[in-house]
Structures are given as structure tokens and as C-alpha cells.
Coordinates of C-alpha atoms in Angstrom, one line a residue:
X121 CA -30.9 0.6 33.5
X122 CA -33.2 -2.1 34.3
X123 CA -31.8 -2.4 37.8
X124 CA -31.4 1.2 38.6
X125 CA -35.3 1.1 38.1
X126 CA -35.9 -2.1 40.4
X127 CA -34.3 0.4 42.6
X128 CA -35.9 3.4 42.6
X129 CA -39.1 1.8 42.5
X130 CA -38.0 -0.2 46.2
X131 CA -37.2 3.0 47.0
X132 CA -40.2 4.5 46.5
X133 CA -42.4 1.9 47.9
X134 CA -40.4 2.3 50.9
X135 CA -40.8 6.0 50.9
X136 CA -44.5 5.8 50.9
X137 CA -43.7 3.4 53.7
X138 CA -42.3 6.2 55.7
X139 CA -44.8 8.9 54.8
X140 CA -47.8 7.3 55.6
X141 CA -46.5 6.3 58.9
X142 CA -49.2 6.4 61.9
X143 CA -48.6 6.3 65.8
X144 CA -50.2 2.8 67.4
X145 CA -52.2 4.8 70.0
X146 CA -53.5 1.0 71.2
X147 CA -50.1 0.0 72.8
X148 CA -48.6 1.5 75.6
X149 CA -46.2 4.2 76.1
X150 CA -43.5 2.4 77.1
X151 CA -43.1 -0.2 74.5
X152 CA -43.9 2.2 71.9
X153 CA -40.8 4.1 72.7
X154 CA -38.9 1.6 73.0
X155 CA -39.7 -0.1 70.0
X156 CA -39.1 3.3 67.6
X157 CA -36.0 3.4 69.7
X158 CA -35.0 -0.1 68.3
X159 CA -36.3 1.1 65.0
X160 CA -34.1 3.7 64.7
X161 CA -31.0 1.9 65.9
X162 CA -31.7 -0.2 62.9
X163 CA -32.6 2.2 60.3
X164 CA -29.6 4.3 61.3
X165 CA -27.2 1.1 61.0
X166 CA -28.8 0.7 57.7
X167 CA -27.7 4.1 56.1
X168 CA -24.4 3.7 57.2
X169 CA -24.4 0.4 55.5
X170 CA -25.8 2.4 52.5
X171 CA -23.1 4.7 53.1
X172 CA -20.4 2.5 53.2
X173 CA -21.6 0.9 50.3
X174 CA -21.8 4.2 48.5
X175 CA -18.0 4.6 49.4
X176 CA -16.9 0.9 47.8
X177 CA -19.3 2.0 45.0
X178 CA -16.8 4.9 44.4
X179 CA -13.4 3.0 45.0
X180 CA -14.5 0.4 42.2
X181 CA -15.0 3.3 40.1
X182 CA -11.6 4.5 40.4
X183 CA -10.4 1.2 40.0
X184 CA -12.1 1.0 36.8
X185 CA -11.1 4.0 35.5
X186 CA -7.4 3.3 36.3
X187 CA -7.9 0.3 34.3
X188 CA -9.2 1.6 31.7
X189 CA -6.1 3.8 31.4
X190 CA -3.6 0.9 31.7
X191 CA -5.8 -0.8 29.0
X192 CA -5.7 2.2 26.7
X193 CA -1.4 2.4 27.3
X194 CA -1.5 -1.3 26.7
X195 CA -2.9 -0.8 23.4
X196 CA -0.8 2.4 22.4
X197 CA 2.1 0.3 23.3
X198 CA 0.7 -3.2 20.5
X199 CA -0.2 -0.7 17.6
X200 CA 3.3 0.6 18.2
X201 CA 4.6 -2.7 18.2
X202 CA 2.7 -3.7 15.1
X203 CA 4.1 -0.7 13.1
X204 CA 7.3 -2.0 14.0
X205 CA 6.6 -5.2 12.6
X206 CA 5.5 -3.4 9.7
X207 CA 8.5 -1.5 9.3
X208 CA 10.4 -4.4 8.8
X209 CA 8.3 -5.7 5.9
X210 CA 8.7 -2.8 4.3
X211 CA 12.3 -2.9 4.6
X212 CA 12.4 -6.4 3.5
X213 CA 10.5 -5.6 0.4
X214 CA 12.7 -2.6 -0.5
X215 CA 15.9 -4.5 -0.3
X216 CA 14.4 -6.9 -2.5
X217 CA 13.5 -4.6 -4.9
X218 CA 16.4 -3.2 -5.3
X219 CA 18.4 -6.4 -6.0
X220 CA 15.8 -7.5 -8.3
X221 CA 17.1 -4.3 -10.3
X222 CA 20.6 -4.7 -10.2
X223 CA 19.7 -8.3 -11.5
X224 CA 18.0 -7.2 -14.5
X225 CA 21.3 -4.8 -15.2
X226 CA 23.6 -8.0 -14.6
X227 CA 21.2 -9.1 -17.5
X228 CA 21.6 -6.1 -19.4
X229 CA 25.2 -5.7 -19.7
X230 CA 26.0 -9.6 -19.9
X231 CA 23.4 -9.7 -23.3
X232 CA 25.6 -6.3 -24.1
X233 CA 29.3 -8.0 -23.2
X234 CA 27.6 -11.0 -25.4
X235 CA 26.9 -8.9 -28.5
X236 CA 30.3 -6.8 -28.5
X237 CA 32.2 -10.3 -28.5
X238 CA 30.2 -11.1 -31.2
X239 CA 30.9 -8.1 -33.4
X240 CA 34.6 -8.4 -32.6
X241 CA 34.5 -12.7 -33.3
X242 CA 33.0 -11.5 -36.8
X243 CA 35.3 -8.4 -37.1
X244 CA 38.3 -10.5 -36.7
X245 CA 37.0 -13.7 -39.1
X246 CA 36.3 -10.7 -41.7
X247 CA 40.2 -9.1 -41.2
X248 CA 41.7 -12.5 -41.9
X249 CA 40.1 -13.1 -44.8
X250 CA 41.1 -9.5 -46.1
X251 CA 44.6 -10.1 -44.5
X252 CA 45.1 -13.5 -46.5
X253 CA 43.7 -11.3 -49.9
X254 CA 46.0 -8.5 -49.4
X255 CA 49.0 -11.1 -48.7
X256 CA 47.9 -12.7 -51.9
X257 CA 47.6 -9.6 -53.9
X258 CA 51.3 -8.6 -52.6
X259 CA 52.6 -11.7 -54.0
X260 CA 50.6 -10.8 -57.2
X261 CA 52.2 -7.3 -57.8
X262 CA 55.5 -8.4 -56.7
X263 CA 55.1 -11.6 -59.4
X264 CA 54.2 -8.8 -61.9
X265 CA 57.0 -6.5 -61.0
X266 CA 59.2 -9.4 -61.9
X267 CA 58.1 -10.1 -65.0
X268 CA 57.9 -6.5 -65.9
X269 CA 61.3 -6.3 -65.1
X270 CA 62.2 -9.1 -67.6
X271 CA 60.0 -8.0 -70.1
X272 CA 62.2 -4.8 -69.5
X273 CA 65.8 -6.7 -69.7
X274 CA 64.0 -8.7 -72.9
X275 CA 63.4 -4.8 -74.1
X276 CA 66.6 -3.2 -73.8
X277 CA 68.3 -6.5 -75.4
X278 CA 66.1 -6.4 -78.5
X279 CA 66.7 -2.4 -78.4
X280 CA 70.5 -3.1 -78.4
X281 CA 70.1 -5.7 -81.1
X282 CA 68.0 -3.3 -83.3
X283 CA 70.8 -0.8 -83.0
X284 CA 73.6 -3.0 -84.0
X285 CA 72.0 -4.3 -86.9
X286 CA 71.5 -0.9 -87.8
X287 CA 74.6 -0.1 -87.7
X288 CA 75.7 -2.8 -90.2
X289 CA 75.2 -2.1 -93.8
X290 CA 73.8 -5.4 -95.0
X291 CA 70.6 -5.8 -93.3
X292 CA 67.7 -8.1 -93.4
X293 CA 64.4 -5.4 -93.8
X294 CA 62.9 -8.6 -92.6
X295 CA 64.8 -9.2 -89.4
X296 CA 65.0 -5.7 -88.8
X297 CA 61.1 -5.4 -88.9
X298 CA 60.7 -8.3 -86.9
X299 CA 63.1 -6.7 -84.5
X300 CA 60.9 -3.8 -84.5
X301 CA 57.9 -5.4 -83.8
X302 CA 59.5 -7.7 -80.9
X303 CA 60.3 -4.6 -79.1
X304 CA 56.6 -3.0 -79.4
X305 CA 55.2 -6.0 -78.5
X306 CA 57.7 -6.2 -75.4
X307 CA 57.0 -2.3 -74.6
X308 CA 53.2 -2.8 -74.8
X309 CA 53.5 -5.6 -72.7
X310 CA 55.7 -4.2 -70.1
X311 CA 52.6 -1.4 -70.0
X312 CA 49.9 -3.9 -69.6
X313 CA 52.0 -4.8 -66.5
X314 CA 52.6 -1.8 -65.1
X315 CA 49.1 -1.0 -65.2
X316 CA 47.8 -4.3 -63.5
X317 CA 50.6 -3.6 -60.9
X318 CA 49.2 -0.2 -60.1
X319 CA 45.6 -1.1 -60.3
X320 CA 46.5 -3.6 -57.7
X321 CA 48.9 -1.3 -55.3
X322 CA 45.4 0.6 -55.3
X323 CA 43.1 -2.1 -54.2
X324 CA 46.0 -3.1 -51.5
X325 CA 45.7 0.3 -50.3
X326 CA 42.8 0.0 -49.7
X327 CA 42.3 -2.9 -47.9
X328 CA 45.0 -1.6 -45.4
X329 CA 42.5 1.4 -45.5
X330 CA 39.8 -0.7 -44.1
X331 CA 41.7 -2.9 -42.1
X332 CA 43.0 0.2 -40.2
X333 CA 39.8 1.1 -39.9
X334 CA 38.6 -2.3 -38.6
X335 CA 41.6 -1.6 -35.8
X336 CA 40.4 1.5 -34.7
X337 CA 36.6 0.3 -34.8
X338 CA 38.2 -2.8 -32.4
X339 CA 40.0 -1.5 -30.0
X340 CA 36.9 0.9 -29.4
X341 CA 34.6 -2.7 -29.2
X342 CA 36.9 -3.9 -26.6
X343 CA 36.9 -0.5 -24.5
X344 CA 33.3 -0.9 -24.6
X345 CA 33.5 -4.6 -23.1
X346 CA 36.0 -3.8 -20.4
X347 CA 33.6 -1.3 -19.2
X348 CA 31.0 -3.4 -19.5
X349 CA 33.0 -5.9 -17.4
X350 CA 33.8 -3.5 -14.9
X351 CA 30.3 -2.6 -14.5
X352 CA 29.4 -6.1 -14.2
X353 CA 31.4 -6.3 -11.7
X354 CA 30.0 -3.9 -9.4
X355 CA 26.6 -4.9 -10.0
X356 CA 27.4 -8.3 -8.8
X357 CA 29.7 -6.7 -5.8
X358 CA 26.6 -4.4 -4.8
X359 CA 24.4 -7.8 -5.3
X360 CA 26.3 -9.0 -3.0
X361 CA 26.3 -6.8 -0.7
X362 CA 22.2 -6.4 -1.1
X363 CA 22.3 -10.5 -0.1
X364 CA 24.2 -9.9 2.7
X365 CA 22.5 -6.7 4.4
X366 CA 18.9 -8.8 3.2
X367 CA 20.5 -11.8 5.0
X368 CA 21.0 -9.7 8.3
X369 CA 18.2 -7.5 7.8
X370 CA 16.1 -11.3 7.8
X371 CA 17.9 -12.8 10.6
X372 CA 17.3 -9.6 12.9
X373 CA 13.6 -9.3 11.6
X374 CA 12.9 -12.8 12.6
X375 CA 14.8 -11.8 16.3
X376 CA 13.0 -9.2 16.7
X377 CA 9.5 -10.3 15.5
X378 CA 9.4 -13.3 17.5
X379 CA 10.2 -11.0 20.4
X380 CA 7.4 -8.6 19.4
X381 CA 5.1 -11.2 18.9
X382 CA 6.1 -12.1 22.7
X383 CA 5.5 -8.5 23.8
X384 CA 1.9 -8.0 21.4
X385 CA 1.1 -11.4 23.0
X386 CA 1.8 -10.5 26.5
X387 CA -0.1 -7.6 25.9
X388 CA -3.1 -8.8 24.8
X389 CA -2.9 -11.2 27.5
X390 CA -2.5 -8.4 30.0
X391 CA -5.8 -6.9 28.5
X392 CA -7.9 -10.0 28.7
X393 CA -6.9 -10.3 32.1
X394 CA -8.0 -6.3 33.0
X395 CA -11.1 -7.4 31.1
X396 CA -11.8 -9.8 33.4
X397 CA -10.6 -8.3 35.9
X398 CA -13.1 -5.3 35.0
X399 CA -16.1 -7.7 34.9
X400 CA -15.2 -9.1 38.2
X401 CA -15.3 -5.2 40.0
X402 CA -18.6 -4.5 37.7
X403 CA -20.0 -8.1 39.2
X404 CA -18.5 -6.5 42.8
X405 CA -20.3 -3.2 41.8
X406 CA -24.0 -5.1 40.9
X407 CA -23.5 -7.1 44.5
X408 CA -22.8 -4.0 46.4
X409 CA -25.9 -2.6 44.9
X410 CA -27.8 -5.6 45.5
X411 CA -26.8 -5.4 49.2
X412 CA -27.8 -2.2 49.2
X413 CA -31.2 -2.6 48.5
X414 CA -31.7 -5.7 50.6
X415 CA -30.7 -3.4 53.4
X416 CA -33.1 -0.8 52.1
X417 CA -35.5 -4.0 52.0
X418 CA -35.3 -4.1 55.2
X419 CA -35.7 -1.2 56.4
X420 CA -39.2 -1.0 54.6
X421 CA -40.2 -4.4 56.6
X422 CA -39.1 -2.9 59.8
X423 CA -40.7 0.2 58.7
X424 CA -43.8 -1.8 58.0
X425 CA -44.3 -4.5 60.6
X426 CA -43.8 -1.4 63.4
X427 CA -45.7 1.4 61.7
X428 CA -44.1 3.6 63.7
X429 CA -41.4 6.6 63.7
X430 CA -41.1 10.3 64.1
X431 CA -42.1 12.3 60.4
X432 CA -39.4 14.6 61.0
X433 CA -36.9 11.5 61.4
X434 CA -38.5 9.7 58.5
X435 CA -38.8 12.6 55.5
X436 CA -34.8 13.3 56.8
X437 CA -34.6 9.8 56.2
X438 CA -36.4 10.0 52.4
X439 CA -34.3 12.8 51.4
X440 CA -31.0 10.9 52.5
X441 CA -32.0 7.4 50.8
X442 CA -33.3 9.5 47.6
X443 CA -29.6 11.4 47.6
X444 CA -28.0 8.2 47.9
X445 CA -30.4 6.6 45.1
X446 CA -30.2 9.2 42.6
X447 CA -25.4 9.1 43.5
X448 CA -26.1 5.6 43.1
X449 CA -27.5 6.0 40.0
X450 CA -25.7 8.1 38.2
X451 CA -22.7 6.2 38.9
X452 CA -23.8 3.1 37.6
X453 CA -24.7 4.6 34.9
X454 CA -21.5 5.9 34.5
X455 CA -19.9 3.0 34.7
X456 CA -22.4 1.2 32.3
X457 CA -21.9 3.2 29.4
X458 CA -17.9 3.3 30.0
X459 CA -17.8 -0.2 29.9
X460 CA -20.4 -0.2 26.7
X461 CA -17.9 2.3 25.4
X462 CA -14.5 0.0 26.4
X463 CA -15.8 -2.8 24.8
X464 CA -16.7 -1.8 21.2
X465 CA -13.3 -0.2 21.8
X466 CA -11.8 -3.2 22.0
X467 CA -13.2 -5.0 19.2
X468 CA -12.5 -1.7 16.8
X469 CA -8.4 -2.2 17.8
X470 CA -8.5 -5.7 17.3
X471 CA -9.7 -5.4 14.0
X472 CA -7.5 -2.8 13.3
X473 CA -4.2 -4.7 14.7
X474 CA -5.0 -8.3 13.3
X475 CA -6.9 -7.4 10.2
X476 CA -6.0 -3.7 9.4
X477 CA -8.6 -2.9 7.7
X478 CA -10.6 0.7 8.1
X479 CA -13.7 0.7 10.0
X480 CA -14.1 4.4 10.4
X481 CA -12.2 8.0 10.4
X482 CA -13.9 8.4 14.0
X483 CA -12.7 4.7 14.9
X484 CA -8.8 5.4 13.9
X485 CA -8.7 8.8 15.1
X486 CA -7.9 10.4 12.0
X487 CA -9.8 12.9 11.2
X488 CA -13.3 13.3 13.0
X489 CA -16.1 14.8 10.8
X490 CA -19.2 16.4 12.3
X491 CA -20.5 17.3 9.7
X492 CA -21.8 13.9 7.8
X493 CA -23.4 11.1 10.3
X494 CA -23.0 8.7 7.3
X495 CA -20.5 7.5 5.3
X496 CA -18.8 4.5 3.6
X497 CA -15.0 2.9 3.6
X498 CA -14.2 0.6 0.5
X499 CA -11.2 -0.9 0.7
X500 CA -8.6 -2.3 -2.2
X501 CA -8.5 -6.5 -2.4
X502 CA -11.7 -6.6 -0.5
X503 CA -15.4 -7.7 -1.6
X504 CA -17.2 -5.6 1.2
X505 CA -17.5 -2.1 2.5
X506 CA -18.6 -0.8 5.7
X507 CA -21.3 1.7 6.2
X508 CA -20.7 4.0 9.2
X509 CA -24.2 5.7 10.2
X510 CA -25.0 7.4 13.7
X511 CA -22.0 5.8 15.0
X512 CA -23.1 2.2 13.8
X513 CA -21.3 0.0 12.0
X514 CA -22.8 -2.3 9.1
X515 CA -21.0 -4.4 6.5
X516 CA -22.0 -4.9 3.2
X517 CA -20.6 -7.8 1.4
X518 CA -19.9 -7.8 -3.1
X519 CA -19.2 -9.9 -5.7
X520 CA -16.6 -8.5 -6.7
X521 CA -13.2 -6.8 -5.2
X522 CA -12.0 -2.9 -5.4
X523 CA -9.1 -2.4 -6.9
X524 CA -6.5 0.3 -8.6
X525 CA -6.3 1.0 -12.2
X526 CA -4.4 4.1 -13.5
X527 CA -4.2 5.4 -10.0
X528 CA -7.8 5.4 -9.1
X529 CA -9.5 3.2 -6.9
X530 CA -12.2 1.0 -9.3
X531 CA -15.4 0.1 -7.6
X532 CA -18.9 -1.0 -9.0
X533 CA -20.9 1.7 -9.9
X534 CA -24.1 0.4 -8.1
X535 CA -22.5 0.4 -4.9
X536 CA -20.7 3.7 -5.9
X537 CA -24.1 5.1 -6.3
X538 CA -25.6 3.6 -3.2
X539 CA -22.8 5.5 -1.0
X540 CA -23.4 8.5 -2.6
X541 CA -26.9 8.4 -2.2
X542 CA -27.6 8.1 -6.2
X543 CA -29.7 5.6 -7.9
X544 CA -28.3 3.7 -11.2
X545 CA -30.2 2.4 -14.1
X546 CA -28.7 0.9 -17.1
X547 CA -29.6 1.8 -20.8
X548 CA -28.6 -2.0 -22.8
X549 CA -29.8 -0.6 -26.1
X550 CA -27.2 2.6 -25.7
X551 CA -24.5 1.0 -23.3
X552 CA -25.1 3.7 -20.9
X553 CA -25.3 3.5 -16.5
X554 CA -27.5 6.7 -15.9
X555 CA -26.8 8.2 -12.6
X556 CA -29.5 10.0 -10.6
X557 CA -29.5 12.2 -6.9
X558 CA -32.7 11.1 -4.8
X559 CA -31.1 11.5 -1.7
X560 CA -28.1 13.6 -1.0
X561 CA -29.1 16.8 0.0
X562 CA -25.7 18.5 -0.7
X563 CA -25.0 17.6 -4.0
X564 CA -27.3 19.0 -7.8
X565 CA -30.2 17.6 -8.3
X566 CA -29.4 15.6 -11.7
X567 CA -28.7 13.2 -14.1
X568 CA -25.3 11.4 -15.2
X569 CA -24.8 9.2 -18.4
X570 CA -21.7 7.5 -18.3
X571 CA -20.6 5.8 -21.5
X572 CA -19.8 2.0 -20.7
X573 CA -17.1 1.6 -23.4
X574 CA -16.0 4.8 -23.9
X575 CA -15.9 6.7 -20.2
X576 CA -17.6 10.0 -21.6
X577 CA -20.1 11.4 -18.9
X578 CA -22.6 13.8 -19.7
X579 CA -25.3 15.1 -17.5
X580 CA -29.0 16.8 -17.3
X581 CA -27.6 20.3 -18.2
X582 CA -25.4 19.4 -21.5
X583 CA -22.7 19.3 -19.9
X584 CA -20.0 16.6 -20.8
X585 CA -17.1 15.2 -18.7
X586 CA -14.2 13.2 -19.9
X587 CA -12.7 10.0 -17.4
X588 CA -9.4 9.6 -17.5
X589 CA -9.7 5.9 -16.6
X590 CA -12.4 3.7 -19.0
X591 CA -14.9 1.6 -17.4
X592 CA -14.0 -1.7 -17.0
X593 CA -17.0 -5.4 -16.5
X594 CA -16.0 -7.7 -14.1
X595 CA -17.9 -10.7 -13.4
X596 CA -20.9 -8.3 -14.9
X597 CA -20.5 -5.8 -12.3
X598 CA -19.1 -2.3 -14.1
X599 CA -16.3 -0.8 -12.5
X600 CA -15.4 2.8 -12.3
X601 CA -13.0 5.6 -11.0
X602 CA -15.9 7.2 -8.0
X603 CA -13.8 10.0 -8.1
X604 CA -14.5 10.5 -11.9
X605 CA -18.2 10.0 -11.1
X606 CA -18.3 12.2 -7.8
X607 CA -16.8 15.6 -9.5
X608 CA -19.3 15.4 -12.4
X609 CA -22.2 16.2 -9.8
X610 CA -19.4 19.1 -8.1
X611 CA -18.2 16.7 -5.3
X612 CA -15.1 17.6 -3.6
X613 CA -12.2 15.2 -3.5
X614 CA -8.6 14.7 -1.7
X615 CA -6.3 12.8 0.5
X616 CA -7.5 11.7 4.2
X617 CA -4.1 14.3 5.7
X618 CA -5.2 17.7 4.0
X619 CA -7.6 18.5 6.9
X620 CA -10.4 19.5 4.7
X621 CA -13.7 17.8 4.8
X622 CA -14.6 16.4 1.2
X623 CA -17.2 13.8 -0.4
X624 CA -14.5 11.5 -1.3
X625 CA -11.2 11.1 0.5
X626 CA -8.2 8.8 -0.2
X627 CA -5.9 7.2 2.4
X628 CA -2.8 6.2 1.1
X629 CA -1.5 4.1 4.3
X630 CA -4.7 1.7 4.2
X631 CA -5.2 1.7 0.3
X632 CA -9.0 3.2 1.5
X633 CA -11.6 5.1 -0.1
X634 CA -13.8 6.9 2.4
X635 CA -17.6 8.0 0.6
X636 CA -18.8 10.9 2.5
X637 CA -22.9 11.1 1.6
X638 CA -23.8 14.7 2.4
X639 CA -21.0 16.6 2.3
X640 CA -20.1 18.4 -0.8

């Protein structure tokens, strides 16, 4: 601008020049006429400089703009590349979860396959030792059977021998009651026996009860570990296979990045050399320029060593060189504030392909908003925010980091309130951060009390509001959901894709949190 008003003032000295032209009535005829005809010669040469200068002025322009538009596909083309590269990481990352799952299973069913072999190891020590007492018992019953059976022989004999003495006429009473009481002793022992065998039959009964059960309760066991076994297997086939698709997945990833890091390299190579290449046509445009106005330099010394001319010839002249001036003008200005434009441009997509992180909705194109001329972007893992107002850019660095806790995005309260246009006092004695409007215009005019330890938020008019996330002291600072804070003075909130304007929108894809001060 500073040049384009060197030049309009040259042009207006040489104007004046022109208007306050006089005829030199003390030289002859001859030589006057001759010398305007000289004049003119040169002043007409000099406006068809001017005009052929005017004409390069316009080609450069066009040059410009056509590489402005390569430089804009050039950077379509590296943000497409970089989402590429992107894609892959989350690929990568997916894969790996996955097999980090079926790990944990292979976990799961070989501490299951463990504690059925267990059950069945203690099953199987437990049957022996029943097996080994029901054997034993066996040998008991059938070691009582046999002496039953004697006992029974022993019986019958002394039954026999009680008859036949009977049957003689001398008999001992004696040895006949001795007889007698032989055989009751025999009889009662002979039931003594019988009833030890049967209480034993019933024990052996059941022990083969149990052990049948013991069987059954087994072979179920060892169902359960095949499966297990068989699912084992497959998780460590499909393991497998996860290792192997990861292994390709890696070795193409690295193929391909390298090769995308060629292309995004290339690329930004390409558009440091049309930057150049720009600054060498706007150093071409400032010469042409320059020449112009030497040439309109000298008219103005031709113009004022001679003092001579025709008026008509000389205000056709002023209106020509003023046209010119003012095309001149414009288009340098044109070209000025395109290249003022290209170049913040350019540092707003390098930011947003090396660093990622969000500057502005207006800066990423996603979704405009006329309606607020400020507004903030906190960002999770960082310890700044930037402050977008009237198109400017300023960063504001913290102590601390943002971060997510029960899906909300925790930020420190002060600088919550700042971006909202609040002011924040602390209460020690009650534990309480008391939020107040001062300055945004859309929101009620109130107060806030929000509860330290507890999250309970209660304002000016009685009202109370419950956070679902507590606040949480980090490093001194107190952290809090905004959104929480925001709808307790009526805000509006949502996600960055819904097309609505609100106070306090989420985007997902950057892990962002955009503050918008005066809209409600």
C-alpha cells in the first residue's frame, strides 16, 4: 500500500506538471514546435511503455492465480495422503486389539482346562480310595458269609445231635441242656452275622452309588475339557492368523508409507518451489511497477524542463495515466492481499498436516459460523488452547493438560470461564468455585456454585444442577466437564457434524472442544 501511494502521489505531481503548463512565447516558432513535437514522440512512447507494462502486470496475475490453484491441488492431494497414512495406523491398532483379546481367552480357557484336570486328578484319587474300601468290604462280607455258613453246618450238626439224643431214653438233662444252649448260641450268632453282612451289602451299595455317580460327573469333566481344547485351538489358529494378516498388513504399511512419505515430500517440495516461484513473479510485478513510474518520472522531467504542450493533449494524457494508475492499483492490491491470504494458508495446513491439531472451524472448513467472531479450541493431551477472534489467532499456554473422564472432556474451570466469558472466584471456607456472566451477551445474567467435592451446581435463582462427572485438582488447577458447567447457564451443546450452531461443540475425529462465547 505504501508503494501504490509513492505512486499516486508521482502521479499527481506530474499531473499538476501538465496542468499548469504555459506556452514559452520568448522562443521562436519553429523550435517551439518542434520541440512539443519531440515531446510528444516521447510522452506517447512512454504510455505505451505504461501499457505494455500494464499488460505483463496482468499476465503475472494469471500466472499467480494458476499457481495458486496448483498449490491448493497440491495440498488436497498431501491431506489425502496423510489420511491414508492414517488409515493404516488405525488398521494396525485394530488388528492388535483384536489379538490382544483372543490372547486373554487363550488365558481364560487354559486357567479353565487347568482347573477341570484338577477336579478330575482329585475325582480319580477320591474313587480309588472308595474302590480299594469297597474291595475291602467285599472281602469282609464274603469272610462273613463263610463263617455264617459254618456257624450254619455247626447248627444243623448240634440240631441233629439234639434230636438223636432225644430219641434215646437214657439221657444226660445235662448234656441235653448244654446241647440246647450250643445251638442258641450258634443261631444267635449266625444272626449277628447275617446282620453285619447286610449292613455291609448296604454301605457297598452305596459306594457303587457314588462311584457311579463320580462316572457320570467325569465323563461330563472331560466333555467340558475337550471343548475347552478345541476352543483353544481355534483361538490360537485365529491368533495365528491375526499375526500373519498383522505381519502383511506391517510390511505393506511400511511399503506404502515410505512411498507416501516420498509423494507428501515431493509435494511439499513442489509447493516451496511455487512459493518461490510466486515471490519471484511478485518481485517481477514490484519491478514492472517500478519501471513504470521511472517512465512516468520522466515524462514529468520532460514535461518540466520544456514547459510546453497542448492542454487538450495533456488532460487526455492525465485521464489516461490516472486510468492506468488507479488498474494499476487495484491490481496490486489484488495480488497483495491474495498473497497475504496464501501465506497464512500455508502455515494453517502445515499445522494441520504435521501437527494435527485444530486451529479453527473456519481454518478446517468444517463448519463456518457467522454468527460468533470469537471463540476457543481446547484440545485433549495438550496444555494450550487457541483463541480465534476477528479472524486472529492467539495461543494461550496452561499448566495443566485437557483430558477425558467419563466421556467428557475435563478442563480447568478458570480457563473454562474465561472462554465463556465468565469470571471465577473460589470460596476455601465452603469448597465452592462461584461462576459469574460479565461478558457474554447471550447467555443469563447469573451466578453458579459448583461444589468442589461433590459436583452439585446451584445458581442465583435456586435452582440446583447435578454433574454427572465430579470435579477433579490437578496440580491445584480444578478440572471440570464445561459441558456440565455450560447447560447450567442454558448453553446449547452437540457434536461439530449436526449442522447446528451451539456454545459448545465436540469433534470426535480431533478429540477437540470448540467454546463458542456469544452464541447460546
Amino acid at each position: 500500500m505504501k508503494r501504490i501511494g509513492n505512486r499516486v502521489l508521482a502521479i499527481g505531481m506530474i499531473l499538476a506538471s501538465i496542468i499548469n503548463i504555459t506556452p514559452m512565447s520568448h522562443i521562436y516558432a519553429s523550435s517551439e514546435k518542434s520541440l512539443q513535437n519531440a515531446n510528444k514522440i516521447e510522452a506517447e512512447m512512454i504510455c505505451s511503455n505504461v501499457e505494455n507494462l500494464e499488460k505483463e502486470i496482468t499476465d503475472l496475475q494469471e500466472k499467480i492465480k494458476n499457481l495458486n490453484k496448483d498449490k491448493e491441488i497440491n495440498k488436497d492431494q498431501i491431506k489425502k495422503l496423510q489420511e491414508k497414512l492414517d488409515s493404516y495406523k488405525n488398521k494396525e491398532d485394530n488388528f492388535l486389539e483384536d489379538k490382544k483379546c483372543l490372547e486373554d481367552q487363550l488365558l481364560e480357557k487354559e486357567r479353565v482346562i487347568k482347573g477341570l484336570e484338577e477336579k478330575i486328578c482329585a475325582l480319580e484319587s477320591k474313587d480309588k480310595k472308595q474302590i480299594a474300601e469297597l474291595e475291602q468290604l467285599r472281602d469282609e462280607v464274603k469272610k462273613l458269609q463263610e463263617e455264617s455258613e459254618k456257624l450254619k453246618e455247626e447248627l444243623s450238626s448240634a440240631k441233629w445231635e439234639l434230636e438223636a439224643k432225644g430219641e434215646k431214653a437214657e439221657v444226660n438233662e445235662e448234656s441235653f441242656k448244654e446241647t440246647r444252649e450250643k445251638i442258641g448260641q450258634l443261631e444267635k450268632e449266625i444272626k449277628e452275622k447275617d446282620q453285619n453282612i447286610e449292613l455291609k451289602e448296604e454301605k457297598i451299595k452305596k459306594i457303587e452309588d457314588t462311584l457311579k455317580a463320580k462316572e457320570e460327573r467325569l465323563e461330563k469333566l472331560k466333555d467340558q475339557v475337550d471343548k475347552a481344547k478345541e476352543d483353544k485351538e481355534n483361538s490360537c489358529e485365529k491368533v495365528k492368523s491375526l499375526e500373519e494378516e498383522l505381519t502383511e498388513l506391517r510390511s505393506k504399511a511400511e511399503k506404502d508409507k515410505k512411498e507416501l512419505q516420498e509423494q507428501i515430500k515431493s509435494l511439499e517440495d513442489k509447493i516451496e518451489q511455487q512459493t518461490k516461484e510466486f515471490e519471484n513473479l511478485q518481485n517481477d510485478l514490484d519491478k514492472k511497477i517500478e519501471e513504470c513510474n521511472k517512465k512516468i518520472s520522466e515524462l514529468e522531467k520532460y514535461l518540466k524542463k520544456n514547459k510546453t504542450g497542448e492542454k487538450e493533449k495533456a488532460i487526455n494524457d492525465k485521464e489516461k495515466l490516472e486510468k492506468t494508475l488507479d488498474n494499476l492499483k487495484k491490481k496490486q492490491a489484488e495480488i497483495e492481499t491474495k498473497h497475504d491470504k496464501d501465506v497464512e494458508e500455508k502455515i494453517t495446513n502445515k499445522e494441520v498436516v504435521d501437527t494435527k491439531e485444530v486451529i479453527s472451524k473456519r481454518e478446517d472448513n468444517i463448519k463456518p459460523c457467522s454468527k460468533s467472531d470469537e471463540f476457543s479450541v481446547f484440545q485433549v493431551g495438550k496444555d494450550y488452547y487457541n483463541v480465534i477472534k476477528d479472524g486472529k489467532k492467539t495461543t494461550v499456554y496452561m499448566d495443566v493438560k485437557a483430558y477425558i473422564q467419563d466421556d467428557h472432556i475435563m478442563l480447568p474451570i478458570r480457563y473454562t470461564a474465561y472462554t465463556l466469558g465468565f469470571n471465577v472466584e473460589y470460596d476455601d471456607n465452603k469448597r465452592e468455585a462461584i461462576f459469574s456472566n460479565k461478558e457474554n451477551i447471550v447467555l443469563p445474567k447469573k451466578t453458579l456454585r459448583l461444589n468442589i467435592d461433590t459436583g452439585v451446581m446451584k445458581d442465583s435463582d435456586g435452582n440446583i444442577y447435578h454433574s454427572d462427572t465430579k470435579p477433579v485438582i490437578i496440580n491445584g488447577r480444578v478440572h471440570a466437564s464445561i459441558s456440565n458447567i455450560a447447560k447450567a447457564f442454558n448453553a446449547t451443546c452437540g457434536d461439530i457434524k449436526d449442522g447446528k450452531d451451539q456454545s459448545i461443540e465436540w469433534d470426535n475425529n480431533k478429540k477437540a472442544v470448540y467454546v463458542f462465547k456469544n452464541i447460546k
